[in-house]
PDB file of N, CA and C in Angstrom:
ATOM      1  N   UNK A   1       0.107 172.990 121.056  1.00 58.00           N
ATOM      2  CA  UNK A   1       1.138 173.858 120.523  1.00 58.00           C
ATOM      3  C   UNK A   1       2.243 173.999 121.562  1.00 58.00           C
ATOM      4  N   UNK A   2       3.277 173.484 121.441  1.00 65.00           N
ATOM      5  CA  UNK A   2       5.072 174.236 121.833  1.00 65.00           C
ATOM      6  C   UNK A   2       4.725 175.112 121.907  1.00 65.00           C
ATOM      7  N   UNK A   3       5.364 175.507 123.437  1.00 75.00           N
ATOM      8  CA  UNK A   3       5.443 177.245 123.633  1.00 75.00           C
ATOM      9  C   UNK A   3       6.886 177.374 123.432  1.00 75.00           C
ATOM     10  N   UNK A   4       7.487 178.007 122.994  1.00 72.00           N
ATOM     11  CA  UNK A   4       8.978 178.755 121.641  1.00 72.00           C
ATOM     12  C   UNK A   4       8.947 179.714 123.014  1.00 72.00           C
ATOM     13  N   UNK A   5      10.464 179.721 123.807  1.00 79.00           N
ATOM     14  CA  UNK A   5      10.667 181.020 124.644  1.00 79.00           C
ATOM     15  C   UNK A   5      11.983 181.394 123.948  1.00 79.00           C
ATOM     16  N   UNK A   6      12.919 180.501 123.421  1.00 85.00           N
ATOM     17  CA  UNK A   6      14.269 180.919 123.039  1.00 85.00           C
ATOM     18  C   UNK A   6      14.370 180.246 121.278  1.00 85.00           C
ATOM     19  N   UNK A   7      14.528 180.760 120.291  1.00 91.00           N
ATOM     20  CA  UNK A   7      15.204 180.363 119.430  1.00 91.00           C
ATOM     21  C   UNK A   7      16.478 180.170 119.177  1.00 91.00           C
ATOM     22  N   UNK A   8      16.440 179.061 119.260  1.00 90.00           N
ATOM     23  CA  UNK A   8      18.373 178.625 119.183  1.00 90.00           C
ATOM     24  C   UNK A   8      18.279 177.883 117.725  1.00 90.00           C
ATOM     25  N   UNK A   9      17.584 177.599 117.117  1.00 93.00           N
ATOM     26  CA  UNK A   9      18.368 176.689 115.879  1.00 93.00           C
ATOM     27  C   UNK A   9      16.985 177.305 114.812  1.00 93.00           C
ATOM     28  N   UNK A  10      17.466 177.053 113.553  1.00 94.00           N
ATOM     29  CA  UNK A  10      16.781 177.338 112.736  1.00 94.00           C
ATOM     30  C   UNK A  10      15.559 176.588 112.277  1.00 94.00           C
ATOM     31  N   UNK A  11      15.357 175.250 112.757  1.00 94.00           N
ATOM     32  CA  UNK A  11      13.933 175.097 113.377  1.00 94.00           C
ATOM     33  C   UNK A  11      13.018 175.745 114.119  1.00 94.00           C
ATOM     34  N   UNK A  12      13.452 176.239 115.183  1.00 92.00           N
ATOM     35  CA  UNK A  12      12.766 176.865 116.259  1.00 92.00           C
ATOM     36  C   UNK A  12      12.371 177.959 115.584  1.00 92.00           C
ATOM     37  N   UNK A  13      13.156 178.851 114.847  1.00 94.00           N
ATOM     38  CA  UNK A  13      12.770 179.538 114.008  1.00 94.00           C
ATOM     39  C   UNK A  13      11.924 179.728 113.042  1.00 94.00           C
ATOM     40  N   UNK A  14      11.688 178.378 112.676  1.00 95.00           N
ATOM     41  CA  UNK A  14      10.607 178.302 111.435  1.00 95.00           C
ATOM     42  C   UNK A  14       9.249 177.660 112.044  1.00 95.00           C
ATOM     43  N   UNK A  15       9.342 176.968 112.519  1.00 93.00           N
ATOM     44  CA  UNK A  15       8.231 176.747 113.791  1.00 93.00           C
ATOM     45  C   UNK A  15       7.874 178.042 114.414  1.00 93.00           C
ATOM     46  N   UNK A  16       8.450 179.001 114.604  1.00 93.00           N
ATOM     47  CA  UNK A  16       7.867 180.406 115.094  1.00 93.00           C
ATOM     48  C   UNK A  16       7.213 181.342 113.903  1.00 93.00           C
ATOM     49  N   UNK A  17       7.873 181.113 112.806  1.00 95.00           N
ATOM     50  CA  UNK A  17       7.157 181.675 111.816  1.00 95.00           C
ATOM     51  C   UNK A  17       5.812 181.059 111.643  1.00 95.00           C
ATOM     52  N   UNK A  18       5.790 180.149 111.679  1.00 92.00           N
ATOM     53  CA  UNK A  18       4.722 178.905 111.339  1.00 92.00           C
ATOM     54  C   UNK A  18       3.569 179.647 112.220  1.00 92.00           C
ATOM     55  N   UNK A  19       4.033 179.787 113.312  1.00 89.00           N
ATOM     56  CA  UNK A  19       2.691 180.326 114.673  1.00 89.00           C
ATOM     57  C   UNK A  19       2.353 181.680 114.292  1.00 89.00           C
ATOM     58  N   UNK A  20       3.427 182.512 113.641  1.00 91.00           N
ATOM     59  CA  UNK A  20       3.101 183.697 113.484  1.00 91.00           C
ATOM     60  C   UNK A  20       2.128 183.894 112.076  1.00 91.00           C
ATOM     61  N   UNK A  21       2.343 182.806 111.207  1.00 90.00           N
ATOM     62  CA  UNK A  21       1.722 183.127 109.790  1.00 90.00           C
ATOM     63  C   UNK A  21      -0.024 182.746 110.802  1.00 90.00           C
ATOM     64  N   UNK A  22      -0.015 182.124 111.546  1.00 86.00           N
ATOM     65  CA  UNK A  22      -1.351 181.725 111.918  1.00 86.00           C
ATOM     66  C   UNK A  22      -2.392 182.487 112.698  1.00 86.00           C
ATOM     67  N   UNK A  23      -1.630 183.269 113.414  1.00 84.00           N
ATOM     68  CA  UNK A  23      -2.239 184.407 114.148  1.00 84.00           C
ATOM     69  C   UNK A  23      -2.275 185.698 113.731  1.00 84.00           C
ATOM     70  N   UNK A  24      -1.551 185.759 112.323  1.00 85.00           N
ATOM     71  CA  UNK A  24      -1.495 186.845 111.380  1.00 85.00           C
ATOM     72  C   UNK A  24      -2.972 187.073 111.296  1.00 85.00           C
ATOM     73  N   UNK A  25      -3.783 185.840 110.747  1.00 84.00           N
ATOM     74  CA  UNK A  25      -5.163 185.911 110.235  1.00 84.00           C
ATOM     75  C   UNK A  25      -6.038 186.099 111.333  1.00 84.00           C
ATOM     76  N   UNK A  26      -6.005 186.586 112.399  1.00 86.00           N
ATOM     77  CA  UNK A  26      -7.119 186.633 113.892  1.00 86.00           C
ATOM     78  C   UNK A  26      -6.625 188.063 113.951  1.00 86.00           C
ATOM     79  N   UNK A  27      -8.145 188.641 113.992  1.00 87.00           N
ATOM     80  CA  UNK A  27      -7.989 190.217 114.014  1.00 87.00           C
ATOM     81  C   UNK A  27      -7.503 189.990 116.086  1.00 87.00           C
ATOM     82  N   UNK A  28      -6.661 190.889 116.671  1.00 80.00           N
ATOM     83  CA  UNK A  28      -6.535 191.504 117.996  1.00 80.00           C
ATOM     84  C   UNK A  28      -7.653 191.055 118.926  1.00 80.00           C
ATOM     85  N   UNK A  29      -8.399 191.608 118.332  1.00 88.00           N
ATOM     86  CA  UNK A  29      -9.897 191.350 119.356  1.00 88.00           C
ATOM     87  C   UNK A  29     -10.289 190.358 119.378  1.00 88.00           C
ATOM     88  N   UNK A  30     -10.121 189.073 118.219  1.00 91.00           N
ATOM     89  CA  UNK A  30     -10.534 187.847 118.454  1.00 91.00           C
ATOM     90  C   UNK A  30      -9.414 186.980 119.447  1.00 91.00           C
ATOM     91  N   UNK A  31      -8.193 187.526 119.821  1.00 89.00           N
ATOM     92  CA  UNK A  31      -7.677 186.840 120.323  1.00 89.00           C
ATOM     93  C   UNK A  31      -7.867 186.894 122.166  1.00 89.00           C
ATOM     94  N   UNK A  32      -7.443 185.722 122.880  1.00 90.00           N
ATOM     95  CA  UNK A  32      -7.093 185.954 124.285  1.00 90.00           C
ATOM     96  C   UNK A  32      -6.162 186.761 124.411  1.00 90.00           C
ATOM     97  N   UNK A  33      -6.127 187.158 125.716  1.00 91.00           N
ATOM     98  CA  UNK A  33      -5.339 188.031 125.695  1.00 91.00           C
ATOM     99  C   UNK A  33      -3.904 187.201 126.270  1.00 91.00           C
ATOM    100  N   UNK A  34      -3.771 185.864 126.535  1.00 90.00           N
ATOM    101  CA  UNK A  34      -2.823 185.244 126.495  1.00 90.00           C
ATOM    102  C   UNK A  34      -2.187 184.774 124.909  1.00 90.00           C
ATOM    103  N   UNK A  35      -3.315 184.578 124.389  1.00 87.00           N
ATOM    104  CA  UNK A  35      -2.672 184.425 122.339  1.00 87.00           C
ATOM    105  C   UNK A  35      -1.689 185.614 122.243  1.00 87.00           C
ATOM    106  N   UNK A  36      -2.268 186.950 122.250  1.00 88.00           N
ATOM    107  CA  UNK A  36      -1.915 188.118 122.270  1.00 88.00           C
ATOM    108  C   UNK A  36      -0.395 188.106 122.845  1.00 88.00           C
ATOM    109  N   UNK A  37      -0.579 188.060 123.829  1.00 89.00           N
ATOM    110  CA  UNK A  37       0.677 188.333 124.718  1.00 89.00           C
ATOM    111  C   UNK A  37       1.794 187.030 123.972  1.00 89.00           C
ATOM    112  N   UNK A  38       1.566 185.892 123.641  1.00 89.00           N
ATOM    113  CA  UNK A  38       2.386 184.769 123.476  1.00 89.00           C
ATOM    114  C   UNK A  38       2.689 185.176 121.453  1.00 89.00           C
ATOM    115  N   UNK A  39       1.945 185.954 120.818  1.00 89.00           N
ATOM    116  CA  UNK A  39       2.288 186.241 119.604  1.00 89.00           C
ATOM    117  C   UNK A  39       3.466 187.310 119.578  1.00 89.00           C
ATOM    118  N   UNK A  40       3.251 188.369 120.508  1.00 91.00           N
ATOM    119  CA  UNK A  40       4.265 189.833 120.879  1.00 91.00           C
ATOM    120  C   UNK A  40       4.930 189.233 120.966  1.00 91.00           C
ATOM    121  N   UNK A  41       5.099 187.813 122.108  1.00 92.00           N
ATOM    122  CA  UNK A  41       6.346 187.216 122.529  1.00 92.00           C
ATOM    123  C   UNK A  41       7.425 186.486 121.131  1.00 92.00           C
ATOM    124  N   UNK A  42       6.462 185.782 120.321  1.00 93.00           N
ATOM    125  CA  UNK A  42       6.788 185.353 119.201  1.00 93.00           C
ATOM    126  C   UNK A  42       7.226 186.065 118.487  1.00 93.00           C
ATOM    127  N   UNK A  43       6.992 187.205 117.348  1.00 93.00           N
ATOM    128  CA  UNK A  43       7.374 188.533 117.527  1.00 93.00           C
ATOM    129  C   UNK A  43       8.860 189.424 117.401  1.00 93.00           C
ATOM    130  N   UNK A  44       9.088 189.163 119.145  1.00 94.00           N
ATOM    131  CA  UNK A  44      10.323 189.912 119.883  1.00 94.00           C
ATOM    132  C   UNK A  44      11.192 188.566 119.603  1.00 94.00           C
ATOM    133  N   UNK A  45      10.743 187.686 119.861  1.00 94.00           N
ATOM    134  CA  UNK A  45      11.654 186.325 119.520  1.00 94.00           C
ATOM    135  C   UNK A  45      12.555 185.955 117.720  1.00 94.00           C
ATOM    136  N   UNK A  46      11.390 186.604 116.975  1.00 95.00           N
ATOM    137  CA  UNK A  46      12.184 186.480 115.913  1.00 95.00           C
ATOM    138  C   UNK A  46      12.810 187.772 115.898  1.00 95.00           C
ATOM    139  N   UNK A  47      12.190 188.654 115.832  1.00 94.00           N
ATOM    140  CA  UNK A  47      13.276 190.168 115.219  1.00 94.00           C
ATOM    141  C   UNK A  47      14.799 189.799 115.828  1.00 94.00           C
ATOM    142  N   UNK A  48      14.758 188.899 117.336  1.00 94.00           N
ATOM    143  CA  UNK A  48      15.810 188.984 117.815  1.00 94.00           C
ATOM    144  C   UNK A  48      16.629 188.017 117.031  1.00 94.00           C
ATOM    145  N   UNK A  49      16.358 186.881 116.836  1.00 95.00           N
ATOM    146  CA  UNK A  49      16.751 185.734 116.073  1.00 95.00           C
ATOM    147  C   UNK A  49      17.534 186.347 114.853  1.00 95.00           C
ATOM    148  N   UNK A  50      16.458 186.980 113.729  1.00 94.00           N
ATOM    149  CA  UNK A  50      16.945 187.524 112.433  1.00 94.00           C
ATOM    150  C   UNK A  50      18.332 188.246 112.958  1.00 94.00           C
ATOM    151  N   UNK A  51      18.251 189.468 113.991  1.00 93.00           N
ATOM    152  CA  UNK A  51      19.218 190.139 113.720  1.00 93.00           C
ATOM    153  C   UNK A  51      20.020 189.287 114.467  1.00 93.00           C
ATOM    154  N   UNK A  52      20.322 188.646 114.923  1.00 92.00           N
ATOM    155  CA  UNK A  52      21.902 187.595 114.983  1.00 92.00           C
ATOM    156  C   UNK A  52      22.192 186.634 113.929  1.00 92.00           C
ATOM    157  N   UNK A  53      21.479 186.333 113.498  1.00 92.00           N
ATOM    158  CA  UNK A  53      21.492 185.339 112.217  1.00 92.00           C
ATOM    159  C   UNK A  53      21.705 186.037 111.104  1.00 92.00           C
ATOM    160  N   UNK A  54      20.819 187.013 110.452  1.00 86.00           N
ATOM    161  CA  UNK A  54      20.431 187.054 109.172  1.00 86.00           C
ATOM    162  C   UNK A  54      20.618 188.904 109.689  1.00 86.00           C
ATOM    163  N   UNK A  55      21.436 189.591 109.918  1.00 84.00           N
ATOM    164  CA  UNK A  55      21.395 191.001 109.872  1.00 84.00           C
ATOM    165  C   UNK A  55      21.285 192.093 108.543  1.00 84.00           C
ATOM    166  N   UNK A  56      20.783 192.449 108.751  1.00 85.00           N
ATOM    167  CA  UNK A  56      20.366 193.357 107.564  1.00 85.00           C
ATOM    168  C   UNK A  56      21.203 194.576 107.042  1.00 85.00           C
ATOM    169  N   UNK A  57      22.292 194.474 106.887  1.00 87.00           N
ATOM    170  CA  UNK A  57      23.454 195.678 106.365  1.00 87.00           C
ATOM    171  C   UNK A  57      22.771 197.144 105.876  1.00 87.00           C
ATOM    172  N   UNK A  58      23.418 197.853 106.641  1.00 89.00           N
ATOM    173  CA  UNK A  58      22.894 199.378 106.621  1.00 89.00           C
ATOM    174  C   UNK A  58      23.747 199.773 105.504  1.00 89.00           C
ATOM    175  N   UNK A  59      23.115 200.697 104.600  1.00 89.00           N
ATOM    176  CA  UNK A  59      23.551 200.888 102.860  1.00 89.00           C
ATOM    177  C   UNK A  59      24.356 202.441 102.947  1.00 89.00           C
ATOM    178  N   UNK A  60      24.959 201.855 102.112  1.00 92.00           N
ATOM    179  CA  UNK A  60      25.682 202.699 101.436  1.00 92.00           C
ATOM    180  C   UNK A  60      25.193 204.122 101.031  1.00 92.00           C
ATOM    181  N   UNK A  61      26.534 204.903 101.430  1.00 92.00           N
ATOM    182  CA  UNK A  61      25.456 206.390 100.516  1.00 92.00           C
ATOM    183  C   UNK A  61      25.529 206.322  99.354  1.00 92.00           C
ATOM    184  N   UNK A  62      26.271 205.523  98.352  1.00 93.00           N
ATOM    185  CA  UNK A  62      26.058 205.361  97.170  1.00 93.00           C
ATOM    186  C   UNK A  62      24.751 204.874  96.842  1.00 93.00           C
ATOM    187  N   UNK A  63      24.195 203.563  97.511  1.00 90.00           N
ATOM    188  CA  UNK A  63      22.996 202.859  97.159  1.00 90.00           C
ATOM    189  C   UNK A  63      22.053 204.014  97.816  1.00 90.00           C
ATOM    190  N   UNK A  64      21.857 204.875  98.761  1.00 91.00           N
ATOM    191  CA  UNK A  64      20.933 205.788  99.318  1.00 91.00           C
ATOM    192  C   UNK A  64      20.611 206.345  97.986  1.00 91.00           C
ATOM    193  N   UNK A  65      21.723 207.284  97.840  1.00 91.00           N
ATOM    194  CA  UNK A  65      21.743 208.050  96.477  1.00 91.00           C
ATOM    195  C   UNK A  65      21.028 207.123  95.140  1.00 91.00           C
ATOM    196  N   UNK A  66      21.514 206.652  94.671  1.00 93.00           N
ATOM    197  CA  UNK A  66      20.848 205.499  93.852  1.00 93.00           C
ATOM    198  C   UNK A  66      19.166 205.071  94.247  1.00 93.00           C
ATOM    199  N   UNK A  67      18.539 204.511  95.725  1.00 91.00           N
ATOM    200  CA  UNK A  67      17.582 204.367  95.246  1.00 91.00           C
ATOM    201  C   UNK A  67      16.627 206.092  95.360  1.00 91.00           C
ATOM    202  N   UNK A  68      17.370 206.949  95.748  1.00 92.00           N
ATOM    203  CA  UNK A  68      16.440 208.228  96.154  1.00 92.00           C
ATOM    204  C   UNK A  68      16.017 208.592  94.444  1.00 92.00           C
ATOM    205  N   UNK A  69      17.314 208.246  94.007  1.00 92.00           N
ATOM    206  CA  UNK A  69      17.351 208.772  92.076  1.00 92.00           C
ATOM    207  C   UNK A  69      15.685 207.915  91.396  1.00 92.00           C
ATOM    208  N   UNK A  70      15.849 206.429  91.945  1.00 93.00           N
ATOM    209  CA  UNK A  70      14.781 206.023  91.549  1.00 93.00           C
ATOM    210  C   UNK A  70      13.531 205.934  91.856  1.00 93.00           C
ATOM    211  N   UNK A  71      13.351 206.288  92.970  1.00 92.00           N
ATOM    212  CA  UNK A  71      12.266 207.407  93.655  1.00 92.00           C
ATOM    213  C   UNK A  71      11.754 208.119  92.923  1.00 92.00           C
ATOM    214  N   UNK A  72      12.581 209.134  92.502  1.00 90.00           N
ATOM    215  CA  UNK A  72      12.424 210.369  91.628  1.00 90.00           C
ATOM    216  C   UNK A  72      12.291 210.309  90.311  1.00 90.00           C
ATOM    217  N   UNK A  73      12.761 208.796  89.806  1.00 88.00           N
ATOM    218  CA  UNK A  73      12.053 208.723  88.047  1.00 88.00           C
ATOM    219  C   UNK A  73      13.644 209.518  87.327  1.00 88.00           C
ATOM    220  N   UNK A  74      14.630 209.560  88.230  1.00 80.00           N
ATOM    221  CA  UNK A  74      16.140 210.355  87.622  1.00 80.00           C
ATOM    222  C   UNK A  74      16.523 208.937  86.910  1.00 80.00           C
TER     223      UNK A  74
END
């Protein structure tokens, strides 16, 4: 396995997902504690990735309002 320290292209990116869908399935305790540490790393690597790439727009008080209404069955 490639050890992923920087995601620069959207390969690297999906190759990190790839490692992460895999260590999803290993409870904590089955892992080393180097898996461990290199998954966190994986992890901090994407959240960082997404939010330069793919940022997630903070909503509107219209849409707040709107989904609180549908929350509530209004």
């Amino acid at each position: 396995m490639k050890k992923l320290n920087i995601l620069e292209t959207e390969d690297d990116y999906l190759e990190a997902i790839g490692y992460i869908d895999v260590y999803m399935d290993v409870p904590d305790d089955a892992m080393t504690q180097e898996e461990l540490d290199y998954f966190n790393h994986l992890v901090r690597c994407i959240k960082s990735y997404e939010s330069e790439h793919d940022p997630i727009p903070e909503p509107s008080e219209e849409d707040i309002l709107e989904f609180r209404k549908e929350q509530e069955g209004l």
